[in-house]
Short mmCIF file of C-alpha atoms and ligand atoms in Angstrom, two decimals:
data_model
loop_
_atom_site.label_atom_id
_atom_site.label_comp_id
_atom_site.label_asym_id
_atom_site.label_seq_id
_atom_site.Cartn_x
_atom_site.Cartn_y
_atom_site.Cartn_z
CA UNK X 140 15.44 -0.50 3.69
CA UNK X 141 11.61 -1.07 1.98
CA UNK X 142 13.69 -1.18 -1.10
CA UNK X 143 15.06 -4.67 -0.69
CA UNK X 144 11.09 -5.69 -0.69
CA UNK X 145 9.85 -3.74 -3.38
CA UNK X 146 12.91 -5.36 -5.38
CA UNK X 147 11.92 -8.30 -4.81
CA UNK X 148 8.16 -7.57 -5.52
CA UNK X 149 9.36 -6.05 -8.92
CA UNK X 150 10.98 -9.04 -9.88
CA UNK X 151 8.04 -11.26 -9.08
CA UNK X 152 6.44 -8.86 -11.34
CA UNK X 153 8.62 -9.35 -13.90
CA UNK X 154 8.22 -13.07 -13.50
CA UNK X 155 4.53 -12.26 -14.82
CA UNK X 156 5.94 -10.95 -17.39
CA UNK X 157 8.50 -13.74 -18.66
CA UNK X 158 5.65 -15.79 -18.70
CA UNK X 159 4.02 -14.03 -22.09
CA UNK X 160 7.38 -15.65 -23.56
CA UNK X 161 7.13 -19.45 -22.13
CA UNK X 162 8.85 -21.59 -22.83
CA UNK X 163 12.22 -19.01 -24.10
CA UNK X 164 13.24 -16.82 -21.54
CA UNK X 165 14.29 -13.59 -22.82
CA UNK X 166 17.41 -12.03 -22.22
CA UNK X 167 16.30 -8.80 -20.37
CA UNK X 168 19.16 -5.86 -21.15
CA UNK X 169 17.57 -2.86 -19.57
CA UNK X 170 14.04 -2.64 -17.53
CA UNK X 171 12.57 0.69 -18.12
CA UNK X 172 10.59 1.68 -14.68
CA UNK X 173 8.83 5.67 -13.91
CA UNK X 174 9.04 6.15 -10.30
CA UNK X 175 7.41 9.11 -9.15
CA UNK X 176 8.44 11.13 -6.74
CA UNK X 177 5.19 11.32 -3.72
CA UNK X 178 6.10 7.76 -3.41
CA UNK X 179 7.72 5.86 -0.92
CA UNK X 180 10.60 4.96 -3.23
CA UNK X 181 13.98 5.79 -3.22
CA UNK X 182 16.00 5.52 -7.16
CA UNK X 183 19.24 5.09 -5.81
CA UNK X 184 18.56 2.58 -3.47
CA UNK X 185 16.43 0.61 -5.96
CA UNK X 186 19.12 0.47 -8.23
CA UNK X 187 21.45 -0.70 -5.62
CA UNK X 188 19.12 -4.05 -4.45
CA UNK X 189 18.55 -4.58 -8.03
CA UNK X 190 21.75 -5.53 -8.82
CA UNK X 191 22.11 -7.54 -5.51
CA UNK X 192 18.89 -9.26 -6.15
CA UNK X 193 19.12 -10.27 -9.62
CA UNK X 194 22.42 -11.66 -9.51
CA UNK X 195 22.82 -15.51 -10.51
CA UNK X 196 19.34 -14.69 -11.88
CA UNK X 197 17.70 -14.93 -15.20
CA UNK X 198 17.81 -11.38 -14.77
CA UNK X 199 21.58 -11.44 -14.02
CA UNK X 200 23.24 -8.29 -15.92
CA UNK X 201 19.65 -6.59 -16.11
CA UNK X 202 20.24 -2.76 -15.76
CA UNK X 203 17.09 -0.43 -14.09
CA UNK X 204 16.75 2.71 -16.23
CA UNK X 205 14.55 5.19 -13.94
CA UNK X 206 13.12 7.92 -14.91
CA UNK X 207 12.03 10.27 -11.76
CA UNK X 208 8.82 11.95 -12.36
CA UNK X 209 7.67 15.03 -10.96
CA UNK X 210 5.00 15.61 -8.07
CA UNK X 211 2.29 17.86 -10.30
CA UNK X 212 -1.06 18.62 -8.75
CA UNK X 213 -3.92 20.38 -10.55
CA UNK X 214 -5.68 23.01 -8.60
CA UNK X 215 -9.55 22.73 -8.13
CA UNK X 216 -10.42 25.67 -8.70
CA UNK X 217 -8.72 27.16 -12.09
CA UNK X 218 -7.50 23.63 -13.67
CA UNK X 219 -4.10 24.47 -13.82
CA UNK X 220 -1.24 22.81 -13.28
CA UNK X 221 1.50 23.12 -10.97
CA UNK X 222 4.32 22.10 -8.46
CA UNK X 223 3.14 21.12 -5.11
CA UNK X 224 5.69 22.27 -2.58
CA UNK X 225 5.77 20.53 1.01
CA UNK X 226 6.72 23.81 2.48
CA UNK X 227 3.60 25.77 0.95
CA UNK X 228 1.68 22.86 2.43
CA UNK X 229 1.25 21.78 -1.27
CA UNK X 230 -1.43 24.06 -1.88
CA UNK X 231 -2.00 25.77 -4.95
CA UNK X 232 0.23 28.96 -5.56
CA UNK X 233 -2.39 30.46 -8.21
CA UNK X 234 -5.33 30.12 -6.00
CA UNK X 235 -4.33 28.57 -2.84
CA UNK X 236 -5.95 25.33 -3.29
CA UNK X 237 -5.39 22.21 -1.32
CA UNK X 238 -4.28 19.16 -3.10
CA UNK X 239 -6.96 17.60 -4.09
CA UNK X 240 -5.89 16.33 -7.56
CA UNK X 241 -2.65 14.44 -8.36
CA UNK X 242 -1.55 14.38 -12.27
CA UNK X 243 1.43 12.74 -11.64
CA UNK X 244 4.05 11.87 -8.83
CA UNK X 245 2.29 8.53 -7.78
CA UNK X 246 3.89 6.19 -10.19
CA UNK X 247 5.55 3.21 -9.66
CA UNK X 248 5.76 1.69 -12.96
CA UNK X 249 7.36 -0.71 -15.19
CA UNK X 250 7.37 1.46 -18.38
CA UNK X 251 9.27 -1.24 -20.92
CA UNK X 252 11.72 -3.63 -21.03
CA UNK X 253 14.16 -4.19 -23.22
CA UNK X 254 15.24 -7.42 -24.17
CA UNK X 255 16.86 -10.05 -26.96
CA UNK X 256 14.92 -13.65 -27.71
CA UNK X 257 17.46 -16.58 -27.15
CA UNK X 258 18.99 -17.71 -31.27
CA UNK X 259 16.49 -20.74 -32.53
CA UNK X 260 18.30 -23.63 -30.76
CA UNK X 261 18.78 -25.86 -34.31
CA UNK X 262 21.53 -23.99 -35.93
CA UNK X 263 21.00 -26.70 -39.18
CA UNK X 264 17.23 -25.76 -39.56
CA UNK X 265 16.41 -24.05 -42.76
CA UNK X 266 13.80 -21.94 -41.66
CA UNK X 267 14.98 -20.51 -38.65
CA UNK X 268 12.35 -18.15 -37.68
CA UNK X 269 13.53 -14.37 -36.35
CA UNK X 270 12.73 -13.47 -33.60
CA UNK X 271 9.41 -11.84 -33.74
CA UNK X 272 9.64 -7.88 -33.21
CA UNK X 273 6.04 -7.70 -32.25
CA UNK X 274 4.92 -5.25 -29.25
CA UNK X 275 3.30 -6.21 -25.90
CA UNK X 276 0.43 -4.08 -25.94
CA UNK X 277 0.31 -1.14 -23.54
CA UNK X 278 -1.86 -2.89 -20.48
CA UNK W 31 22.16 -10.20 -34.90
CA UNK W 32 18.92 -9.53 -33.18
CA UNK W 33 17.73 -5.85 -32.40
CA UNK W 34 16.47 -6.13 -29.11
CA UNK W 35 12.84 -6.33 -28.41
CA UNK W 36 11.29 -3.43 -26.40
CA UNK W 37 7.83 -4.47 -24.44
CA UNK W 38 5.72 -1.49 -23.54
CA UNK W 39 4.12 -2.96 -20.37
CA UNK W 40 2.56 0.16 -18.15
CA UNK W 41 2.81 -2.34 -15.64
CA UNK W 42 2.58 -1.63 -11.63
CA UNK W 43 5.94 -2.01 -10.35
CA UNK W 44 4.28 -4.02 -7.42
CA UNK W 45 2.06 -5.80 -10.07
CA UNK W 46 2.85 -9.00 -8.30
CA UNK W 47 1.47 -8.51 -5.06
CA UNK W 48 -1.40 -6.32 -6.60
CA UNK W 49 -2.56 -9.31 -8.30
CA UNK W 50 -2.31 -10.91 -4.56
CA UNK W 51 -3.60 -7.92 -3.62
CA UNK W 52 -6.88 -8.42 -5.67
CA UNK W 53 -7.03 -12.08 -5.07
CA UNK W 54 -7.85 -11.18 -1.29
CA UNK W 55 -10.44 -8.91 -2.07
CA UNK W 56 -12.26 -11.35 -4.23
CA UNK W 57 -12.27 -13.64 -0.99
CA UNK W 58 -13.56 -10.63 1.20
CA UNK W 59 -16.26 -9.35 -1.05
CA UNK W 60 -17.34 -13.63 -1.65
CA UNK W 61 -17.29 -13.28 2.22
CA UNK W 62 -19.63 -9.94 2.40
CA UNK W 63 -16.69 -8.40 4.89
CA UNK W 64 -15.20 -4.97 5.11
CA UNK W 65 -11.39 -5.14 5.51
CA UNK W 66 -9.94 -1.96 6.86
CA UNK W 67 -5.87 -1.94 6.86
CA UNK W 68 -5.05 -0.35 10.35
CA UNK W 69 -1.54 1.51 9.80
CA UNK W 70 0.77 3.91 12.16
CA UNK W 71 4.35 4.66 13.09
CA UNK W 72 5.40 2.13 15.65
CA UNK W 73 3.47 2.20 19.17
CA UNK W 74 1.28 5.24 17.55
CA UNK W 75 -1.85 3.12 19.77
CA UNK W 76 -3.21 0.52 17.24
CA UNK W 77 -3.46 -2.21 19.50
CA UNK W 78 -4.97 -0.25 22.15
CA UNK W 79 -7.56 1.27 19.91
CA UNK W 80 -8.56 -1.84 18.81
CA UNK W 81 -8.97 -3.60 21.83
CA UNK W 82 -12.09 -0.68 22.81
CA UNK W 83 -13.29 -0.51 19.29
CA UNK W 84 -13.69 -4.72 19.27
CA UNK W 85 -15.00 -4.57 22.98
CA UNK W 86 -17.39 -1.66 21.40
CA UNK W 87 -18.39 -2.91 18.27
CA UNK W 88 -18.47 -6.92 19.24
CA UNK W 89 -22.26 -6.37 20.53
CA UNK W 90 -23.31 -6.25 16.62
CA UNK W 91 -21.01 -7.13 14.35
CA UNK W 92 -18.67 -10.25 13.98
CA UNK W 93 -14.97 -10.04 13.85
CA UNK W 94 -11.70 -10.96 13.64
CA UNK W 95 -8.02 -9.63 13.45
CA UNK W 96 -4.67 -10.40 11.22
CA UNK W 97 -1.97 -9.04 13.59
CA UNK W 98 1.26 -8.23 12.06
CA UNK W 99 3.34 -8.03 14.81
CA UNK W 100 6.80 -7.83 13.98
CA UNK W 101 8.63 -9.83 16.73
CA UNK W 102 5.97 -10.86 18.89
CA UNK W 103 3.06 -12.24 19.80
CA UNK W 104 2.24 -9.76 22.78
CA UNK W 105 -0.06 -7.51 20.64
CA UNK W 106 -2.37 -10.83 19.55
CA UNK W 107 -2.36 -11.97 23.03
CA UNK W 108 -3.69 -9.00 24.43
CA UNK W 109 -6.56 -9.08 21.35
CA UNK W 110 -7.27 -12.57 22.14
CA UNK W 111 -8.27 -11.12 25.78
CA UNK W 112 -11.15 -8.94 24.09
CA UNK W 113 -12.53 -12.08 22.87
CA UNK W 114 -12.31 -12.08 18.94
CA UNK W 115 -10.22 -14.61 16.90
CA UNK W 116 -6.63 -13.28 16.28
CA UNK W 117 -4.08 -14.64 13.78
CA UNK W 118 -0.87 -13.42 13.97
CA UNK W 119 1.35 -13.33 10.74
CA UNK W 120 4.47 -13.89 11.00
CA UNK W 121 5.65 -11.27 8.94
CA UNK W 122 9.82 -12.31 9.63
CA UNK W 123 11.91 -8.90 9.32
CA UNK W 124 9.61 -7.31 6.74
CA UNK W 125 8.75 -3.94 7.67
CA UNK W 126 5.52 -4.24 6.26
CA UNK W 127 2.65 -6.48 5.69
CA UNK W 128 2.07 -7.43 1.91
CA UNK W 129 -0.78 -9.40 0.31
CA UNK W 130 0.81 -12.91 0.36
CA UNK W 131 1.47 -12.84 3.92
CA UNK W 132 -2.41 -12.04 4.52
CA UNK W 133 -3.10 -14.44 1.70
CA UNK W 134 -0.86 -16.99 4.29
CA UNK W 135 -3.19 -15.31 7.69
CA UNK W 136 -6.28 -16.21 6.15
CA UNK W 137 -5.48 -19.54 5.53
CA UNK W 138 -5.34 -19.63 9.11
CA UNK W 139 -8.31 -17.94 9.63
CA UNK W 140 -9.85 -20.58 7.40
CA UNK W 141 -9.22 -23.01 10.17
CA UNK W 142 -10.95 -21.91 12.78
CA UNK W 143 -13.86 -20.19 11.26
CA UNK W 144 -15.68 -19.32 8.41
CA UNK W 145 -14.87 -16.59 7.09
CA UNK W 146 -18.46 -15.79 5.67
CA UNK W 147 -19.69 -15.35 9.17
CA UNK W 148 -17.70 -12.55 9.46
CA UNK W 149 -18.73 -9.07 9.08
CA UNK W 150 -15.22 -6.75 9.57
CA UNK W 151 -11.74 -8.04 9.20
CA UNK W 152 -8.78 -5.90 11.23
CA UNK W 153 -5.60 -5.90 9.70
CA UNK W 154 -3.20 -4.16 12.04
CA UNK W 155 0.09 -3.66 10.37
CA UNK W 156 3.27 -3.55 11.00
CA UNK W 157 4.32 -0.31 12.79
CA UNK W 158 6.00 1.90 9.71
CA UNK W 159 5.13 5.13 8.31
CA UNK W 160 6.60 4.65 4.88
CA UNK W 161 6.15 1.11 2.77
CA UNK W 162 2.68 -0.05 3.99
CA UNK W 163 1.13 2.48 2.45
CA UNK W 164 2.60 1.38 -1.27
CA UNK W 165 1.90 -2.55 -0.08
CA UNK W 166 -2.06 -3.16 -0.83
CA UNK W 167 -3.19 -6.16 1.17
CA UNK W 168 -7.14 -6.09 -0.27
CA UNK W 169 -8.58 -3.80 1.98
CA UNK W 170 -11.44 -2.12 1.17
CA UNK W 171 -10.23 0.87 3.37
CA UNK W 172 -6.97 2.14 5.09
CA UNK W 173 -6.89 3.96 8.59
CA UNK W 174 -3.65 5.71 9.01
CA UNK W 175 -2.71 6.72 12.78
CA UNK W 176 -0.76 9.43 14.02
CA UNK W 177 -0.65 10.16 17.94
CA UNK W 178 -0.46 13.73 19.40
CA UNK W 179 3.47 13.06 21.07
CA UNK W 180 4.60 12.52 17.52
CA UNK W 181 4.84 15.83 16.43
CA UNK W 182 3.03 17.85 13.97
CA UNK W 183 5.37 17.80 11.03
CA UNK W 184 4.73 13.88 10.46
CA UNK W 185 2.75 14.29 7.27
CA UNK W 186 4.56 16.16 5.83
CA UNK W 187 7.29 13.91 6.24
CA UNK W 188 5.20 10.84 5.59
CA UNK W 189 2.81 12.36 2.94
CA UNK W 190 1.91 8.80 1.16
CA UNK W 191 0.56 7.11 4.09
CA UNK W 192 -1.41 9.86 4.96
CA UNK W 193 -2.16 10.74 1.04
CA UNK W 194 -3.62 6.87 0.99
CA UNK W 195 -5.46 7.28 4.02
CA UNK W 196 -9.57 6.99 3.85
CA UNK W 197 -9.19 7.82 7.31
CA UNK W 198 -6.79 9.74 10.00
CA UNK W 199 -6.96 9.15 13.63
CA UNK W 200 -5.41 11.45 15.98
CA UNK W 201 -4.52 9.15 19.04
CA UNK W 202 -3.74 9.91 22.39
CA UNK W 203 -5.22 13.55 22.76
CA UNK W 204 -5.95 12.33 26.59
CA UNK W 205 -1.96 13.71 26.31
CA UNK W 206 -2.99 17.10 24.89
CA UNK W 207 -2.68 19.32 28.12
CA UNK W 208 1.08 18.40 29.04
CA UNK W 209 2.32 18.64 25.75
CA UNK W 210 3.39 21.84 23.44
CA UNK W 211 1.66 20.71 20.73
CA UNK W 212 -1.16 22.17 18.70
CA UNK W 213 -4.07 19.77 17.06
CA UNK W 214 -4.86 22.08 15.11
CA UNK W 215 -1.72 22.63 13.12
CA UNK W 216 -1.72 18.33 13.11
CA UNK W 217 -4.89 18.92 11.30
CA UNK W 218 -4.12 21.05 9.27
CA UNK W 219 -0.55 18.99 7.65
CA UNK W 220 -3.57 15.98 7.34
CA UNK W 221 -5.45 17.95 5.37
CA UNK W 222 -2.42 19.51 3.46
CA UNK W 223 -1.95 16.23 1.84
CA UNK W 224 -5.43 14.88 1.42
CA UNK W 225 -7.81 16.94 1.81
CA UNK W 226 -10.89 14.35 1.44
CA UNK W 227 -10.30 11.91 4.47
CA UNK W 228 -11.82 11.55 7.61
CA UNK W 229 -9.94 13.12 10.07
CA UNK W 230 -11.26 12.05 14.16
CA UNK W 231 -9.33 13.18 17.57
CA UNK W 232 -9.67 9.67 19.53
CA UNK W 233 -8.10 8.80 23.26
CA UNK W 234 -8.10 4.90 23.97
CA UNK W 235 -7.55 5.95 27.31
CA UNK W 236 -10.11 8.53 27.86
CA UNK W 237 -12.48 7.07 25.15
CA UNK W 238 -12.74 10.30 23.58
CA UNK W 239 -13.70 10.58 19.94
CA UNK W 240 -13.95 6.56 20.03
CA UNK W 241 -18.53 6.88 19.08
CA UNK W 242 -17.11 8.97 15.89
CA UNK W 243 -14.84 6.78 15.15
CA UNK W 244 -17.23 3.58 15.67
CA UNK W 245 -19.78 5.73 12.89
CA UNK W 246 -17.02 5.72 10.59
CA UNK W 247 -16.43 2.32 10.59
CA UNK W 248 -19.83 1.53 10.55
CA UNK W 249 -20.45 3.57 7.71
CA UNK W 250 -17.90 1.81 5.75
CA UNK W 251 -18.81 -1.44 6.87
CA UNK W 252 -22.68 -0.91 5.55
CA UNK W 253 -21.07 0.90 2.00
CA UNK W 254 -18.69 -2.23 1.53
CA UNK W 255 -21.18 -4.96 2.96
CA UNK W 256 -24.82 -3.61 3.17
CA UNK W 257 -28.15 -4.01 1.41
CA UNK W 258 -26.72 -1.29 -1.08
CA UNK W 259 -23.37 -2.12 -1.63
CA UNK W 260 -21.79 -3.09 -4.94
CA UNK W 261 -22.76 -6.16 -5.79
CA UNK W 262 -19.33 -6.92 -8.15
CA UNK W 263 -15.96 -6.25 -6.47
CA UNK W 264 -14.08 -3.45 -8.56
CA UNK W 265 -10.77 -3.96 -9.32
CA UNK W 266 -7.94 -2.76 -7.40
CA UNK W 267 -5.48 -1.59 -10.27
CA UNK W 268 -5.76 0.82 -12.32
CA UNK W 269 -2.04 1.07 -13.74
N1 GTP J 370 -2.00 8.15 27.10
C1 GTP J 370 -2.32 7.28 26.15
N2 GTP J 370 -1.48 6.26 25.87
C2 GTP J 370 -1.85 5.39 24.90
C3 GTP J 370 -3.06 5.51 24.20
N3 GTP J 370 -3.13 4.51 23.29
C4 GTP J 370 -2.01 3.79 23.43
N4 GTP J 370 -1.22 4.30 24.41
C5 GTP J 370 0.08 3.79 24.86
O1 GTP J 370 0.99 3.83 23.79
C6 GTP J 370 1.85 2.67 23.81
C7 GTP J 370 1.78 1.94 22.50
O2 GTP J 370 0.44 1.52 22.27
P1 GTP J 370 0.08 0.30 21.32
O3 GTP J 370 -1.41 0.20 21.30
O4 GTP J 370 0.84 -0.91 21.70
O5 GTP J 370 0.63 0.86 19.93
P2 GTP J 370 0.77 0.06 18.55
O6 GTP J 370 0.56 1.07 17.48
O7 GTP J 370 -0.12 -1.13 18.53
O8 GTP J 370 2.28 -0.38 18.59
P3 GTP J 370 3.05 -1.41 17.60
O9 GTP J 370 2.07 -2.48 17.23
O10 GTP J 370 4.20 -1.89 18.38
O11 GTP J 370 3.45 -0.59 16.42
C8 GTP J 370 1.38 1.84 24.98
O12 GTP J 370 2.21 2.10 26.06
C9 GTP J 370 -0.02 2.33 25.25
O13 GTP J 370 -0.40 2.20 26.57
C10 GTP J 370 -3.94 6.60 24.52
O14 GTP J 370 -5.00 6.82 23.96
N5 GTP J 370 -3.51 7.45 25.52
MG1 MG J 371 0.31 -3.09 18.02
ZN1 ZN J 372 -5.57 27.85 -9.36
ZN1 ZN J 373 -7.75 -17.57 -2.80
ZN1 ZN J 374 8.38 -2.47 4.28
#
């Protein structure tokens, strides 16, 4: 059960992130993540220590949106694209290539997060500033 | 009512312990060491390899070993016996080692040498196929094992580890003759999934394939550490 550490690694890594917004912590709704599929990680199972892990949490009621994305491999010798399939030794079916290149399949990423800013805490202040609907930039 | 906020981050899942992960490497390349990340299935012959490879390579070069033994301290004891400094790290029921915890061995380390006087740094995981290979600890290069009475179908099954591999070791092939299995095919599954690595047949028993393997690790140790090596450390992540 590696998932119960890379749940805990993700939320250390969203830590990081709830730094950017010191000294509010936002109220996370939905953490985007891209989880590839030649990884070691399992969605389902993610999902599952999520919940466990975040509960009593800032991140309590936090939901994990994953989106599963495809092994692709480019073959070395005509550039294209294509599915790499274990039982074809993931070689390349237009040429017969070995895998050398990767396009996608590796990822284990935290795409976005969604997320509300806690109301201004003076509810009597006359400027009460909005919450600011700038964008992290991409890193 | 507030819309809520979206943050495009692109951020390594594992971002934490990458960070970790890059922290270490800082240390090893301030050190001038090569750290190679020694990872098999369990009892795949890690500890056994490394006690001829220290007893080989001690005449030149300057080492020492973070043992992640799971439950014990059997494997670091019989390291200890070669003569170079072992820490274990006590790694509790985590099936793999991750940066903190060798963040936590060196510290150890620290006490009872100096780090810069080293030239090589063994890190011999935990024994696991599957989550070591996603858990960077700063090495500068990762030696997968796979021993000839596990079958030939293991990479396929395990592609990652064996994806992230710089290099493959075939252990045991002293067990070759009683055993229907072909090397060849073994081979062949390594180089299905990455086709650049190193691939050596070694014994620890016979000794076979163990002065190709020393190269290698020679090799690496003179890219990472030598006259011509990088002078800045690159950075681990990319995502
Ligand atoms: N025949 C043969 N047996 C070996 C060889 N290398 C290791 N063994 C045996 O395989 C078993 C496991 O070896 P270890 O070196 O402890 O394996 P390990 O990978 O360190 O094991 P863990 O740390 O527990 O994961 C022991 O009984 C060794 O004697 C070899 O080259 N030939
Ligand atoms: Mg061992
Ligand atoms: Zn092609
Ligand atoms: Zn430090
Ligand atoms: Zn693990």
């Amino acid at each position: 059960m590696h998932e119960v550490d890379m749940t805990k690694c993700l939320v250390l890594s969203m830590q990081e992130w709830r730094q950017q917004h010191d000294p509010v912590t936002p109220q996370v709704q939905t953490v985007h993540l891209q989880v590839g599929t030649f990884t070691c990680v399992e969605p389902d199972q993610l999902v599952t220590t999520w919940r466990a892990a975040v509960r009593g949490s800032w991140l309590d009621g936090a939901e994990l949106a994953i989106e599963t994305v495809p092994l692709v491999g480019r073959c070395v010798l005509c550039n294209g694209t294509y599915s790499p399939d274990p039982q074809q030794a993931y070689r390349s079916p237009c040429c017969n290539q070995p895998m050398e290149e990767i396009v996608s399949g590796r990822e284990l990423r935290i795409r976005s997060v969604d997320y509300r800013l806690p109301e201004p805490a003076s509810p009597s202040a006359t400027t009460a500033p909005q919450a600011p609907l700038a964008t992290a930039a991409a890193v | 009512m507030h819309m809520p906020l979206e943050d495009t981050l692109g951020l390594n899942l594992l971002a934490a312990n990458q960070h970790q992960a890059e922290h270490n490497r800082e240390h090893f390349d301030a050190w001038q060491l090569l750290c190679l990340n020694v990872m098999s299935s369990p009892g795949a012959g890690k500890t056994s390899l490394l006690e001829r490879s220290l007893a080989a390579l001690a005449t030149d070069l300057q080492m020492a070993v973070l043992e992640g033994d799971m439950t014990t301290q059997l494997d670091a004891e019989r390291l200890e016996a070669v003569g170079v400094p072992v820490v274990p790290i006590t790694t509790g029921r985590a099936c793999h080692l991750d940066a903190a915890m060798v963040s936590g061995g060196l510290k150890l380390l620290k006490q009872r040498l100096d780090p810069a006087s080293l030239d090589l740094l063994w890190v011999e995981n935990v024994g696991n196929l599957v989550c070591p290979a996603e858990f960077e600890v700063g090495e500068h290069r990762k030696v997968a094992l796979l021993s000839v009475t596990e079958g030939d179908d293991k990479p396929l099954k395990y592609p990652v580890m064996f994806r992230e591999a710089h290099c493959v070791l075939i252990t045991k092939t002293d067990l070759l003759p009683y055993l229907p299995v072909d090397i060849a095919r073994i081979e062949a599954h390594i180089r299905a999934v990455n086709p650049r690595c190193a691939v050596i047949r070694v014994s620890a028993s016979s000794g076979e394939g163990l002065a190709a393997w020393h190269g290698w690790v020679r090799d690496q140790q003179a890219a990472v550490c030598g006259p011509f090596a990088r002078a800045t450390s690159p950075t681990l992540v990319t995502a």
